[in-house]
Amino acid sequence: MASGEEDGAVEEKETNNKKKRTKSAIAIAWLTVYNIAMTAGWLVLAVAMIRFYLQKGTHRGLYRSIARTLKFFQTFALLEVGHCAIGIVRTSVIVTGVQVCSRIFMVWFIASSIRQVQNQESVILFLVVWTVTEITRYSFYTFNLLNHLPYFIKWARYNMFIVMYPLGVIGELMTIYAALPYVRRSGMYSLRLPNTYNVSFDYYYFLIIVMLSYIPLFPQLYFHMLRQRRRVLHGEVIVEKDE
Amino acid sequence: LKHYNDETAVVFFEVEILDAKTKDKLCFLDKVRPALHSGTFYPQWYPARQSIRLDPKGKSLKDEDVLQHLPVGTTATFYFRDLGAQISWVTVFLTEYAGPLLIYLMFYFRVPFIYAPKYDFTTSKHWVVHLACMCHSFHYVKRLLETLFVHRFSHGTMPLRNIFKNCTYYWGFAAWMAYYINHPLYTPPIYGEQQVKMALIIFLFCQIGNFSIHIALRNLRPPGSKTRKIPYPTKNPFTWIFLLVSCPNYTYELGSWLGFTLMTQCLPVAFFTLVGFIQMTVWAKGKHRSYLKEFRDYPPLRSPILPFIL
């Protein structure tokens, strides 16, 4: 009788453990597929950009040619906010949210909607930065999930941002700045008085506020990454916190 | 270690105080009388910013706690935490409410540099704008008077940084709303007089309701005390909502701002109402939870802020 009870108890425990492991296994499987897909997507973008430049010899028209693919993969990244929200990725929802939203803002509300800035060099700058960063980041996650992380990927992920991050910010800020005169002239995305709901919105001033907000936000994110880097590359055994 | 005084056989305590974060020994007192109040340890930090607790991560002891009645042996270990610069609740409330009152009036009277120069010191031709100014001003005057004469606060103080945060919120939103309501290009409500009259009724009803709740809550607590009791409906019909809601003051506050939104038909006002509602719901849920924890016989029918819903 006693042993029977014991067996029952052990069995129950095993089923529970299996349930726990199965749930994580699904999450891991999904995340692996997701990260492989995103790595592939950004690789496709990189190849398309290089091919365009080699064939045409200029960056003019490059943005237009990759715009749809870029919109797709960058918007798809919204899922990462969901991953944090349900807990299968251990990063703050807010940090991920801010980063993804700023990318989506650049793609949909600046580059894609203001044609006149699409041929600016600053656009190419941030596109290159984003592509390099994302390929490194997503392949890092992929290899991590497969428990086979080559050191050079880890090195790239925690060192390249030191240069990439400021370059990306410069590209983004220059692009927004270049867009200002067109926004002002066209009055796009703006709402004037009088109207039924007694509210107004000026996209021009909104963009200026966005540019100013880089001043407090950028250092915070940058130093956060520097701290991460120090912890990870100093050889401490830490549960990887994805950015 | 017990020391006995020959005459009265008083048991003395030994008290050591450690820093809650670093666990450094900050001070050691021996021969402490059992009746020592916990709020008197450090002269260089005023008492309001001292937090003394039995466990480094636990709740603060209250000023009135007496050593003898705490669950410690005769050698007591306390943990000290500096709460940072403090400011009194009354000061914060007065500042954060005086701002909107004055700022709104500046926009109402169209003080220079806000609108185009040709509108300086003019008044709106819409009577709803005058009504809105009266309601908004009445609301904040009421709040100021309640702060001075009605409310009985549990805590004397809050962290200093709160005043900057709170004032930015109240003053910022007041300016944003007032700008549009008092704008020369303001558009009055679609349904005209009907809409404004309905909105005014809702607003006044909820202002009286909110005030009634504040009075009822004040009467639960004798002057100078910090006791907590379950609030119940009184003879005043506006308090009968206590049957269904734990924090009807927030319910009525939401109602007032919905009324004001309807009255002005202004999107920034709707937005302010929404943000306020979210914050008050968070507070109401917390209060409801602590009522449930503290009182075994708490009425089960009550919801935190919206009857049956939230």
XYZ file of C-alpha atoms in Angstrom:
553
model
C 0.000 0.000 0.000
C 2.689 2.453 1.075
C 4.863 1.774 -1.949
C 1.769 2.068 -4.161
C 1.089 5.540 -2.776
C 4.694 6.499 -3.193
C 4.703 5.360 -6.792
C 1.583 7.393 -7.448
C 3.197 10.470 -5.951
C 6.359 10.029 -8.001
C 4.336 9.520 -11.162
C 2.386 12.689 -10.552
C 5.575 14.643 -10.049
C 7.019 13.315 -13.281
C 3.901 14.277 -15.241
C 4.079 17.785 -13.798
C 7.755 18.085 -14.672
C 7.038 16.781 -18.147
C 4.266 19.373 -18.488
C 6.668 22.119 -17.452
C 9.372 20.911 -19.804
C 6.883 20.435 -22.661
C 5.635 23.999 -22.277
C 9.163 25.356 -22.396
C 9.962 23.075 -25.327
C 7.170 24.634 -27.374
C 8.398 28.092 -26.459
C 11.952 27.201 -27.383
C 10.830 25.651 -30.659
C 8.804 28.751 -31.565
C 11.586 31.151 -30.611
C 14.107 29.156 -32.627
C 11.878 29.248 -35.705
C 11.209 32.956 -35.161
C 14.853 33.884 -34.824
C 15.927 31.785 -37.811
C 13.214 33.442 -39.895
C 14.288 36.922 -38.819
C 17.960 36.175 -39.465
C 17.018 34.967 -42.918
C 14.835 38.021 -43.529
C 17.545 40.519 -42.696
C 20.065 38.497 -44.744
C 17.705 38.788 -47.704
C 17.575 42.543 -47.140
C 21.348 42.760 -46.944
C 21.774 40.795 -50.166
C 19.132 42.896 -51.942
C 20.857 46.105 -50.884
C 24.266 44.905 -52.033
C 22.900 43.652 -55.350
C 21.130 46.943 -56.007
C 24.256 48.936 -55.341
C 26.444 46.653 -57.461
C 23.988 46.775 -60.376
C 23.012 50.440 -60.291
C 26.169 51.959 -58.815
C 24.103 54.445 -56.797
C 21.998 54.497 -53.636
C 19.207 56.406 -55.365
C 16.126 54.252 -55.512
C 17.635 51.680 -53.146
C 15.145 52.384 -50.378
C 12.190 52.036 -52.738
C 13.447 48.707 -53.954
C 13.651 47.139 -50.476
C 10.835 49.073 -48.792
C 8.262 46.286 -48.776
C 10.608 43.628 -47.418
C 11.882 46.050 -44.784
C 8.360 46.962 -43.702
C 7.443 43.316 -43.394
C 10.345 42.161 -41.277
C 10.608 45.255 -39.120
C 6.870 45.186 -38.347
C 7.007 41.455 -37.631
C 9.412 42.312 -34.808
C 6.382 43.526 -32.839
C 6.043 39.890 -31.823
C 9.086 40.353 -29.626
C 7.064 42.614 -27.361
C 4.594 39.767 -27.039
C 7.384 37.338 -26.180
C 8.431 39.532 -23.271
C 4.836 40.060 -22.184
C 4.103 36.346 -21.894
C 7.464 35.700 -20.309
C 9.197 33.381 -22.752
C 11.878 36.016 -23.206
C 13.287 37.607 -20.087
C 13.541 41.250 -21.024
C 11.533 44.249 -19.962
C 8.428 44.768 -22.100
C 8.962 48.506 -21.983
C 12.565 48.447 -23.247
C 11.668 46.100 -26.104
C 8.535 48.111 -26.823
C 10.427 51.388 -27.052
C 13.054 49.919 -29.370
C 10.592 48.215 -31.724
C 8.308 51.264 -31.790
C 11.151 53.602 -32.678
C 12.100 51.341 -35.597
C 8.524 51.116 -36.816
C 8.215 54.875 -36.494
C 11.298 55.418 -38.679
C 10.112 52.940 -41.310
C 6.419 53.805 -41.561
C 6.188 57.432 -40.509
C 9.410 58.871 -41.834
C 11.129 56.900 -44.589
C 8.134 55.287 -46.277
C 5.751 58.220 -46.025
C 8.095 61.080 -46.931
C 9.392 60.225 -50.404
C 11.691 63.192 -50.632
C 14.053 61.828 -47.987
C 14.334 58.329 -49.397
C 17.442 59.109 -51.411
C 19.310 60.738 -48.539
C 22.632 59.181 -47.589
C 21.522 59.118 -43.958
C 18.855 56.572 -44.905
C 21.492 54.251 -46.301
C 23.498 54.773 -43.137
C 20.797 53.607 -40.775
C 19.717 50.825 -43.134
C 23.222 49.379 -43.163
C 23.520 49.726 -39.387
C 20.163 48.091 -38.778
C 20.916 45.230 -41.154
C 24.281 44.424 -39.584
C 22.885 44.739 -36.069
C 19.820 42.607 -36.692
C 21.672 39.813 -38.471
C 24.104 39.642 -35.550
C 21.367 39.826 -32.950
C 19.011 37.254 -34.424
C 21.782 34.758 -35.193
C 23.011 35.236 -31.620
C 19.567 34.315 -30.289
C 19.292 31.389 -32.696
C 22.618 29.849 -31.732
C 21.894 30.489 -28.082
C 18.610 28.607 -28.282
C 20.383 25.743 -30.039
C 22.978 25.763 -27.252
C 25.813 26.124 -29.706
C 27.038 29.695 -29.646
C 30.204 30.383 -31.626
C 32.376 32.884 -29.792
C 32.627 35.284 -32.733
C 28.856 35.795 -32.754
C 28.886 36.513 -29.049
C 31.822 38.874 -29.584
C 30.029 40.612 -32.454
C 26.798 41.044 -30.502
C 28.476 42.609 -27.514
C 31.075 44.724 -29.324
C 29.680 45.964 -32.598
C 26.940 47.985 -30.945
C 29.625 50.297 -29.565
C 30.066 51.707 -33.072
C 26.772 50.690 -34.678
C 24.514 52.299 -32.105
C 25.832 55.870 -32.404
C 26.044 55.529 -36.205
C 22.432 54.393 -36.338
C 21.313 57.310 -34.177
C 23.166 59.741 -36.462
C 21.506 58.236 -39.535
C 18.046 58.408 -37.951
C 18.415 61.949 -36.643
C 19.777 63.242 -39.943
C 16.866 61.637 -41.792
C 14.247 63.168 -39.501
C 15.966 66.546 -39.767
C 15.964 66.293 -43.575
C 12.247 65.512 -43.503
C 11.291 68.617 -41.519
C 10.871 71.114 -44.371
C 8.656 68.705 -46.354
C 6.522 68.001 -43.295
C 6.053 71.692 -42.618
C 5.160 72.514 -46.186
C 2.717 69.657 -46.681
C 1.136 69.777 -43.229
C 1.021 65.985 -43.231
C -0.380 64.023 -40.279
C -1.512 67.301 -38.755
C -4.857 68.438 -37.422
C -5.825 72.103 -37.320
C -8.433 74.068 -35.414
C -11.349 74.523 -35.609
C -12.713 70.982 -35.448
C -15.496 69.160 -33.592
C -13.265 67.664 -30.900
C -11.272 70.782 -30.139
C -7.829 69.272 -30.493
C -4.866 69.961 -32.729
C -1.682 68.145 -33.662
C 1.356 69.469 -35.473
C 3.565 66.729 -36.891
C 6.393 69.205 -37.462
C 6.718 70.098 -33.775
C 6.113 66.489 -32.865
C 9.178 65.477 -34.913
C 11.248 68.145 -33.193
C 10.213 66.720 -29.820
C 11.105 63.223 -31.064
C 14.563 64.420 -32.043
C 15.055 66.082 -28.659
C 13.986 62.910 -26.877
C 17.018 61.108 -28.270
C 19.105 63.219 -25.875
C 17.903 61.582 -22.648
C 17.028 58.187 -24.151
C 20.118 57.307 -26.173
C 22.669 57.510 -23.293
C 20.447 55.371 -21.081
C 20.165 52.579 -23.645
C 23.835 52.855 -24.592
C 25.123 52.586 -21.043
C 22.701 49.750 -20.375
C 24.281 47.816 -23.248
C 27.766 48.669 -21.999
C 26.894 47.276 -18.581
C 25.491 44.114 -20.179
C 28.695 43.753 -22.143
C 30.876 44.024 -19.064
C 28.887 41.362 -17.280
C 28.742 38.911 -20.168
C 32.286 39.235 -21.446
C 33.813 39.070 -17.983
C 33.038 35.374 -18.085
C 30.386 35.375 -15.376
C 27.775 32.663 -15.741
C 24.613 34.650 -16.196
C 21.226 33.813 -17.673
C 21.379 35.678 -20.970
C 19.240 38.776 -20.982
C 18.333 39.525 -24.584
C 18.220 43.079 -25.754
C 20.837 40.393 28.883
C 18.489 41.451 31.609
C 19.286 44.164 34.059
C 17.086 44.506 37.055
C 16.389 47.770 38.704
C 16.027 46.988 42.400
C 13.064 49.191 42.981
C 10.706 48.450 40.138
C 12.114 45.285 38.480
C 11.952 46.836 35.017
C 13.373 44.750 32.217
C 15.685 46.743 29.975
C 16.225 46.060 26.294
C 19.299 46.168 24.146
C 18.734 47.654 20.738
C 21.012 47.483 17.757
C 20.256 49.247 14.507
C 21.636 48.049 11.191
C 21.501 49.711 7.798
C 18.867 47.877 5.738
C 21.025 47.772 2.604
C 24.594 47.304 3.798
C 23.813 45.636 7.170
C 26.445 47.882 8.803
C 25.917 48.392 12.475
C 24.764 51.985 12.779
C 24.217 52.211 16.468
C 23.858 50.170 19.594
C 21.836 51.153 22.595
C 21.811 49.313 25.849
C 19.619 49.896 28.877
C 16.709 50.913 26.658
C 13.419 51.332 28.445
C 10.580 49.169 27.124
C 8.409 52.190 26.449
C 10.802 53.734 23.912
C 9.014 54.836 20.786
C 10.521 53.719 17.534
C 10.354 57.156 15.963
C 13.126 58.842 17.897
C 16.476 57.451 16.825
C 18.327 59.798 14.514
C 18.724 63.515 15.075
C 20.468 64.258 11.770
C 17.606 62.870 9.690
C 14.238 64.231 10.726
C 11.865 61.500 11.858
C 9.670 61.595 8.771
C 12.494 60.304 6.614
C 13.527 57.507 8.938
C 12.205 54.086 8.268
C 12.783 51.598 11.053
C 11.727 48.057 10.435
C 12.081 44.576 11.858
C 13.009 43.021 8.542
C 15.172 44.708 5.868
C 12.541 44.126 3.210
C 9.522 44.492 5.434
C 7.191 47.335 6.244
C 8.175 50.292 8.391
C 7.257 50.366 12.026
C 4.893 53.117 12.990
C 5.924 56.027 15.197
C 3.530 54.872 17.883
C 4.934 51.348 18.126
C 6.276 50.631 21.559
C 9.357 48.454 22.027
C 7.727 46.329 24.654
C 4.906 45.262 22.359
C 7.022 44.343 19.355
C 7.813 40.707 18.589
C 11.459 40.997 19.610
C 13.451 39.406 22.385
C 15.271 41.537 24.889
C 17.972 42.094 22.285
C 16.221 43.768 19.407
C 17.671 44.232 15.931
C 16.174 46.929 13.773
C 16.943 47.922 10.230
C 17.195 51.565 9.221
C 16.427 52.997 5.835
C 16.704 56.637 4.837
C 13.568 57.433 2.857
C 15.124 60.499 1.276
C 13.926 64.053 1.474
C 10.272 64.222 2.478
C 7.535 66.730 1.945
C 4.175 66.938 3.661
C 1.052 65.680 1.875
C -0.722 68.950 2.598
C 2.017 70.955 0.863
C 1.947 68.694 -2.165
C -1.841 68.815 -2.485
C -2.004 72.579 -2.137
C 0.679 73.111 -4.757
C -0.636 70.615 -7.260
C -4.195 71.995 -7.005
C -3.386 75.707 -6.937
C -1.551 75.312 -10.263
C -4.511 74.171 -12.400
C -6.740 76.785 -10.797
C -4.446 79.652 -11.758
C -3.235 78.244 -15.084
C -6.760 77.672 -16.393
C -7.696 81.244 -15.463
C -4.699 82.563 -17.372
C -5.970 80.836 -20.505
C -9.567 81.906 -19.788
C -8.579 85.566 -19.576
C -6.356 85.098 -22.647
C -3.249 86.461 -21.079
C -0.718 87.633 -23.766
C 1.677 85.228 -25.546
C -0.758 82.315 -25.553
C -2.998 83.127 -28.483
C -2.564 85.588 -31.343
C -2.093 89.198 -30.074
C -5.452 90.387 -31.410
C -7.167 88.089 -28.876
C -5.265 89.295 -25.792
C -7.585 89.856 -22.855
C -10.700 89.141 -24.911
C -13.372 86.691 -23.741
C -15.028 83.826 -25.575
C -18.413 84.423 -27.167
C -19.627 80.950 -26.181
C -21.447 80.748 -22.851
C -20.317 77.116 -22.379
C -16.741 78.394 -22.126
C -17.703 80.610 -19.171
C -19.561 77.723 -17.583
C -16.574 75.419 -18.068
C -14.298 77.936 -16.371
C -16.643 78.142 -13.398
C -16.847 74.364 -13.099
C -13.103 73.818 -13.429
C -12.336 76.554 -10.894
C -15.014 75.300 -8.514
C -13.539 71.810 -8.707
C -10.061 72.919 -7.711
C -11.219 75.373 -5.053
C -13.210 72.504 -3.565
C -10.087 70.341 -3.596
C -8.001 73.028 -1.919
C -10.585 73.550 0.819
C -10.929 69.817 1.366
C -7.169 69.523 1.744
C -7.176 72.236 4.393
C -10.338 71.323 6.311
C -11.634 67.878 5.489
C -9.001 65.259 4.780
C -7.278 63.355 7.581
C -4.019 61.944 6.268
C -2.517 58.607 7.398
C 0.997 59.560 6.484
C 2.395 62.991 7.168
C 4.840 62.994 4.284
C 5.791 61.587 0.891
C 9.105 61.607 -1.034
C 10.100 65.039 -2.303
C 10.382 63.980 -5.948
C 6.642 63.302 -5.976
C 5.853 66.981 -5.976
C 7.654 67.450 -9.300
C 6.004 64.442 -10.845
C 2.520 65.354 -9.587
C 2.749 69.021 -10.479
C 3.946 68.220 -14.002
C 0.898 65.980 -14.407
C -1.732 68.356 -13.011
C -0.290 71.610 -14.329
C 0.572 70.135 -17.731
C -2.860 68.680 -18.342
C -4.592 71.816 -17.049
C -2.661 73.932 -19.547
C -3.335 71.507 -22.393
C -7.110 71.407 -21.734
C -7.421 75.122 -21.017
C -5.624 76.009 -24.246
C -8.295 74.383 -26.394
C -11.391 75.224 -24.364
C -10.514 78.920 -24.273
C -9.174 79.052 -27.833
C -10.681 81.675 -30.169
C -11.446 78.836 -32.623
C -13.193 76.661 -30.006
C -16.194 74.705 -31.319
C -19.076 74.308 -28.834
C -20.748 70.889 -28.297
C -22.697 69.355 -31.199
C -25.966 68.968 -29.309
C -25.770 72.476 -27.923
C -27.712 73.504 -24.840
C -29.116 70.018 -24.199
C -25.659 68.494 -24.068
C -24.238 71.197 -21.824
C -27.179 71.073 -19.394
C -26.954 67.292 -19.085
C -23.205 67.523 -18.573
C -23.625 70.179 -15.879
C -26.109 68.007 -13.985
C -23.747 65.055 -14.075
C -20.846 67.255 -12.998
C -22.666 68.827 -10.041
C -24.153 65.519 -8.929
C -20.692 63.949 -8.835
C -19.102 66.933 -7.119
C -21.657 66.703 -4.302
C -21.200 62.939 -4.238
C -17.435 63.209 -4.034
C -17.703 65.750 -1.227
C -20.155 63.553 0.684
C -17.746 60.645 0.520
C -14.882 62.782 1.780
C -16.982 63.893 4.738
C -18.077 60.321 5.451
C -14.475 59.104 5.391
C -13.383 61.950 7.639
C -16.061 61.059 10.178
C -14.752 57.511 10.359
C -11.583 58.803 11.936
C -11.465 60.799 15.192
C -9.269 63.938 15.028
C -5.545 63.259 15.365
C -5.928 59.512 15.081
C -4.838 57.179 12.333
C -7.372 54.412 12.887
C -8.916 52.594 9.968
C -12.505 51.399 9.787
C -14.800 50.002 7.127
C -16.866 52.829 5.584
C -20.633 52.269 5.484
C -23.571 54.162 3.904
C -24.870 57.006 6.081
C -28.110 58.990 6.034
C -26.762 60.986 3.081
C -28.067 59.284 -0.110
C -24.841 60.107 -1.921
C -23.054 57.660 0.384
C -25.366 54.757 -0.396
C -22.965 53.871 -3.187
C -20.754 52.381 -0.432
C -23.004 49.324 -0.754
C -21.514 48.589 -4.151
C -18.092 50.266 -4.214
C -15.038 50.452 -1.948
C -13.735 53.793 -3.195
C -16.747 55.839 -4.314
C -14.747 59.046 -4.083
C -12.923 57.854 -7.210
C -16.174 56.780 -8.837
C -17.624 60.257 -8.349
C -14.381 61.860 -9.512
C -14.568 59.886 -12.754
C -18.188 60.971 -13.133
C -17.254 64.638 -12.652
C -14.639 64.509 -15.366
C -16.936 62.607 -17.728
C -19.405 65.429 -17.192
C -16.744 68.006 -17.922
C -15.698 66.121 -21.074
C -19.288 66.091 -22.290
C -19.664 69.761 -21.447
C -16.605 70.916 -23.345
C -16.498 68.226 -26.059
C -12.745 68.476 -26.013
C -10.489 65.485 -26.767
C -7.669 66.509 -24.398
C -10.240 66.556 -21.575
C -11.337 63.034 -22.553
C -7.716 61.968 -22.517
C -7.164 63.503 -19.072
C -10.272 61.693 -17.837
C -8.962 58.405 -19.196
C -5.519 58.738 -17.634
C -7.040 59.782 -14.317
C -9.407 56.821 -14.462
C -6.543 54.389 -15.019
C -4.601 55.801 -12.066
C -7.632 55.839 -9.777
C -8.462 52.263 -10.709
C -4.970 51.210 -9.664
C -5.395 53.033 -6.345
C -8.923 51.688 -5.815
C -7.794 48.111 -6.400
C -4.972 48.551 -3.906
C -7.263 50.053 -1.307
C -9.863 47.333 -1.870
C -7.206 44.666 -1.417
C -5.974 46.178 1.829
C -9.536 46.458 3.133
C -10.021 42.749 2.408
C -6.761 41.911 4.120
C -7.420 43.990 7.197
C -11.095 43.210 7.821
C -12.437 39.659 7.944
C -16.051 40.856 7.725
C -15.608 43.130 4.708
C -18.822 43.252 2.620
C -18.369 40.858 -0.315
C -20.689 42.703 -2.728
C -18.333 45.660 -3.128
C -16.132 46.308 -6.173
C -13.108 48.599 -6.038
C -14.321 51.463 -8.261
C -17.127 50.559 -10.713
C -20.151 48.626 -9.340
C -19.931 44.993 -10.460
C -17.440 45.822 -13.193
C -14.064 46.871 -11.875
